[in-house]
Short mmCIF file of C-alpha atoms in Angstrom, two decimals:
data_model
loop_
_atom_site.label_atom_id
_atom_site.label_comp_id
_atom_site.label_asym_id
_atom_site.label_seq_id
_atom_site.Cartn_x
_atom_site.Cartn_y
_atom_site.Cartn_z
CA MET A 1 -22.20 -99.75 90.50
CA GLN A 2 -21.35 -97.69 93.57
CA VAL A 3 -20.16 -99.55 96.69
CA PHE A 4 -19.62 -97.27 99.66
CA GLY A 5 -18.76 -94.30 97.46
CA LEU A 6 -16.41 -96.24 95.18
CA VAL A 7 -17.17 -97.38 91.67
CA ALA A 8 -17.00 -101.15 91.30
CA GLU A 9 -17.32 -103.02 88.05
CA VAL A 10 -19.84 -105.79 88.49
CA PRO A 11 -20.52 -108.07 85.54
CA GLU A 12 -24.05 -107.99 84.21
CA VAL A 13 -26.02 -110.91 85.55
CA THR A 14 -27.63 -112.76 82.67
CA PRO A 15 -29.31 -116.17 82.49
CA ALA A 16 -26.05 -117.51 81.02
CA ILE A 17 -24.15 -117.04 84.31
CA MET A 18 -26.94 -118.16 86.63
CA GLY A 19 -25.64 -121.01 88.78
CA GLN A 20 -22.02 -120.29 87.84
CA PRO A 21 -19.36 -120.13 90.55
CA PHE A 22 -18.03 -116.75 91.68
CA HIS A 23 -15.68 -115.31 94.28
CA VAL A 24 -15.62 -111.73 95.61
CA ALA A 25 -12.03 -110.57 96.15
CA VAL A 26 -12.60 -107.33 98.08
CA GLY A 27 -10.88 -106.52 101.40
CA SER A 28 -13.75 -104.50 102.89
CA SER A 29 -16.10 -106.81 104.79
CA ALA A 30 -19.09 -104.55 104.10
CA ALA A 31 -18.36 -104.35 100.36
CA ARG A 32 -17.65 -108.10 100.18
CA GLU A 33 -20.97 -108.82 101.88
CA LYS A 34 -22.93 -106.45 99.63
CA LEU A 35 -21.43 -107.86 96.43
CA THR A 36 -21.85 -111.47 97.61
CA VAL A 37 -25.52 -110.92 98.45
CA LEU A 38 -26.10 -109.29 95.04
CA ALA A 39 -24.51 -112.22 93.21
CA VAL A 40 -26.32 -114.89 95.25
CA THR A 41 -29.63 -113.08 94.80
CA ALA A 42 -28.99 -113.13 91.04
CA GLY A 43 -28.52 -116.90 91.15
CA ALA A 44 -24.74 -117.25 91.13
CA GLN A 45 -22.98 -119.76 93.42
CA PRO A 46 -20.18 -118.57 95.77
CA CYS A 47 -17.08 -120.75 95.79
CA ALA A 48 -14.25 -120.90 98.28
CA VAL A 49 -10.67 -120.32 97.11
CA LEU A 50 -7.86 -122.12 98.94
CA HIS A 51 -4.28 -121.41 97.86
CA PRO A 52 -2.31 -124.64 97.30
CA ALA A 53 0.37 -123.37 99.71
CA ALA A 54 -2.15 -123.01 102.56
CA ILE A 55 -2.26 -125.71 105.22
CA VAL A 56 -5.85 -126.63 106.05
CA ALA A 57 -6.72 -129.60 108.27
CA GLU A 58 -9.24 -132.09 106.85
CA SER A 59 -11.74 -131.42 109.68
CA VAL A 60 -11.97 -127.66 108.95
CA ALA A 61 -15.34 -126.32 107.78
CA ILE A 62 -14.86 -123.64 105.10
CA GLY A 63 -17.81 -121.38 104.26
CA GLU A 64 -18.96 -120.59 100.74
CA GLY A 65 -16.97 -117.80 99.14
CA ALA A 66 -14.15 -117.89 101.73
CA PHE A 67 -10.53 -117.22 100.75
CA VAL A 68 -7.49 -118.86 102.37
CA ALA A 69 -4.20 -117.34 101.19
CA ALA A 70 -0.73 -118.81 100.77
CA LEU A 71 1.04 -119.90 103.96
CA ALA A 72 -2.11 -119.59 106.08
CA VAL A 73 -2.56 -122.42 108.58
CA ILE A 74 -5.98 -123.58 109.72
CA ALA A 75 -5.87 -126.26 112.40
CA PRO A 76 -8.34 -129.10 113.10
CA ARG A 77 -12.01 -128.45 113.86
CA ALA A 78 -11.85 -124.73 113.02
CA THR A 79 -14.84 -123.15 111.30
CA ILE A 80 -14.38 -120.41 108.71
CA GLY A 81 -17.48 -118.36 107.82
CA ALA A 82 -18.89 -117.46 104.43
CA ALA A 83 -16.90 -114.94 102.36
CA THR A 84 -14.25 -114.72 105.08
CA ILE A 85 -10.60 -113.97 104.28
CA VAL A 86 -7.76 -115.77 106.08
CA ASN A 87 -4.83 -113.88 104.63
CA HIS A 88 -1.16 -114.73 103.99
CA GLY A 89 0.62 -116.38 106.90
CA ALA A 90 -2.35 -116.11 109.28
CA VAL A 91 -2.80 -118.90 111.84
CA VAL A 92 -6.21 -120.12 112.96
CA GLU A 93 -5.67 -122.70 115.68
CA HIS A 94 -7.82 -125.70 116.58
CA ASP A 95 -11.52 -125.27 117.41
CA CYS A 96 -11.67 -121.58 116.41
CA GLU A 97 -14.97 -120.22 115.13
CA ILE A 98 -14.80 -117.35 112.64
CA GLY A 99 -18.04 -115.70 111.50
CA ASP A 100 -19.11 -114.57 108.04
CA PHE A 101 -17.39 -111.70 106.19
CA VAL A 102 -14.43 -111.57 108.60
CA HIS A 103 -10.92 -110.56 107.52
CA VAL A 104 -8.01 -112.19 109.35
CA ALA A 105 -5.10 -110.08 108.08
CA PRO A 106 -1.58 -111.33 107.24
CA ARG A 107 0.31 -112.97 110.11
CA ALA A 108 -2.56 -112.60 112.59
CA THR A 109 -2.89 -115.50 115.04
CA LEU A 110 -6.03 -116.86 116.67
CA GLY A 111 -5.29 -119.17 119.61
CA GLY A 112 -7.17 -122.43 120.07
CA GLY A 113 -10.91 -122.02 120.66
CA ALA A 114 -10.94 -118.28 119.90
CA ARG A 115 -14.17 -116.90 118.42
CA VAL A 116 -14.49 -113.99 115.99
CA GLY A 117 -17.90 -112.49 115.24
CA ALA A 118 -19.19 -111.61 111.78
CA ARG A 119 -17.80 -108.60 109.91
CA SER A 120 -14.78 -108.22 112.20
CA LEU A 121 -11.22 -107.38 111.20
CA ILE A 122 -8.23 -108.94 112.94
CA GLY A 123 -5.32 -106.66 111.93
CA THR A 124 -1.90 -107.60 110.61
CA GLY A 125 0.15 -109.41 113.23
CA ALA A 126 -2.59 -109.22 115.88
CA VAL A 127 -3.02 -112.05 118.37
CA VAL A 128 -6.26 -113.28 119.93
CA LEU A 129 -5.39 -115.53 122.87
CA PRO A 130 -6.90 -119.01 123.21
CA GLY A 131 -10.57 -119.11 124.14
CA VAL A 132 -11.06 -115.34 123.79
CA THR A 133 -14.09 -113.93 121.92
CA VAL A 134 -14.04 -110.95 119.56
CA GLY A 135 -17.61 -109.73 119.09
CA PRO A 136 -19.25 -108.94 115.74
CA GLY A 137 -18.19 -105.81 113.89
CA THR A 138 -15.02 -105.36 115.93
CA THR A 139 -11.67 -104.12 114.60
CA ILE A 140 -8.48 -105.37 116.22
CA GLY A 141 -5.55 -103.11 115.29
CA ALA A 142 -2.27 -104.32 113.83
CA GLY A 143 -0.04 -105.94 116.45
CA ALA A 144 -2.68 -105.83 119.20
CA VAL A 145 -2.94 -108.69 121.71
CA VAL A 146 -6.49 -109.53 122.78
CA THR A 147 -6.33 -111.09 126.27
CA SER A 148 -10.02 -110.91 127.25
CA PRO A 149 -13.38 -110.70 125.43
CA VAL A 150 -13.92 -107.53 123.35
CA SER A 151 -16.83 -106.29 121.29
CA GLY A 152 -17.50 -103.37 118.96
CA GLY A 153 -15.24 -100.46 118.11
CA THR A 154 -11.50 -100.57 117.53
CA TRP A 155 -9.08 -102.22 119.94
CA VAL A 156 -5.32 -101.54 119.93
CA GLY A 157 -2.20 -102.19 121.99
CA ILE A 158 -0.92 -104.82 124.38
CA PRO A 159 -3.13 -105.78 126.05
CA ALA A 160 -5.78 -104.54 123.62
CA ARG A 161 -7.83 -101.60 124.85
CA ARG A 162 -10.67 -99.77 123.16
CA MET A 163 -9.82 -96.59 121.26
CA GLU A 164 -11.85 -93.58 122.27
CA GLN A 165 -14.01 -91.93 119.59
CA GLN A 166 -12.82 -88.42 118.70
#
């Protein structure tokens, strides 16, 4: 099948795999969402994958199909959306809310109570300060520091500022 111009091998959905667990391991939020919806519509059941070297508090809510990589830390009362990736060494502090199909890249840090909208990307080493909201579909560039609410487009630098379209 074609997913955003790329060929992806998707197993044929037969009655034999209906109800079986699956996980979509694709970095692109849009592709991950499309493939997840296809599989769920076909009757498969998304399952979360948590690496044994991740630290996840007992009170964390993990969405179906989410992935938490090695050395990631997710603190108490955080919520991780469906098919969201919390990558290697990322830190999601207490009371954070992360939407569906988000990618929190390696070594990114979300301060306590931060909120990240669906389909957003928090780049490698980026920081979202405590209590700050990143709106849906927003990209935070690598190493950026988000000090106030942002939404849409791509944000880079310290403090993060919106990149102009060219």
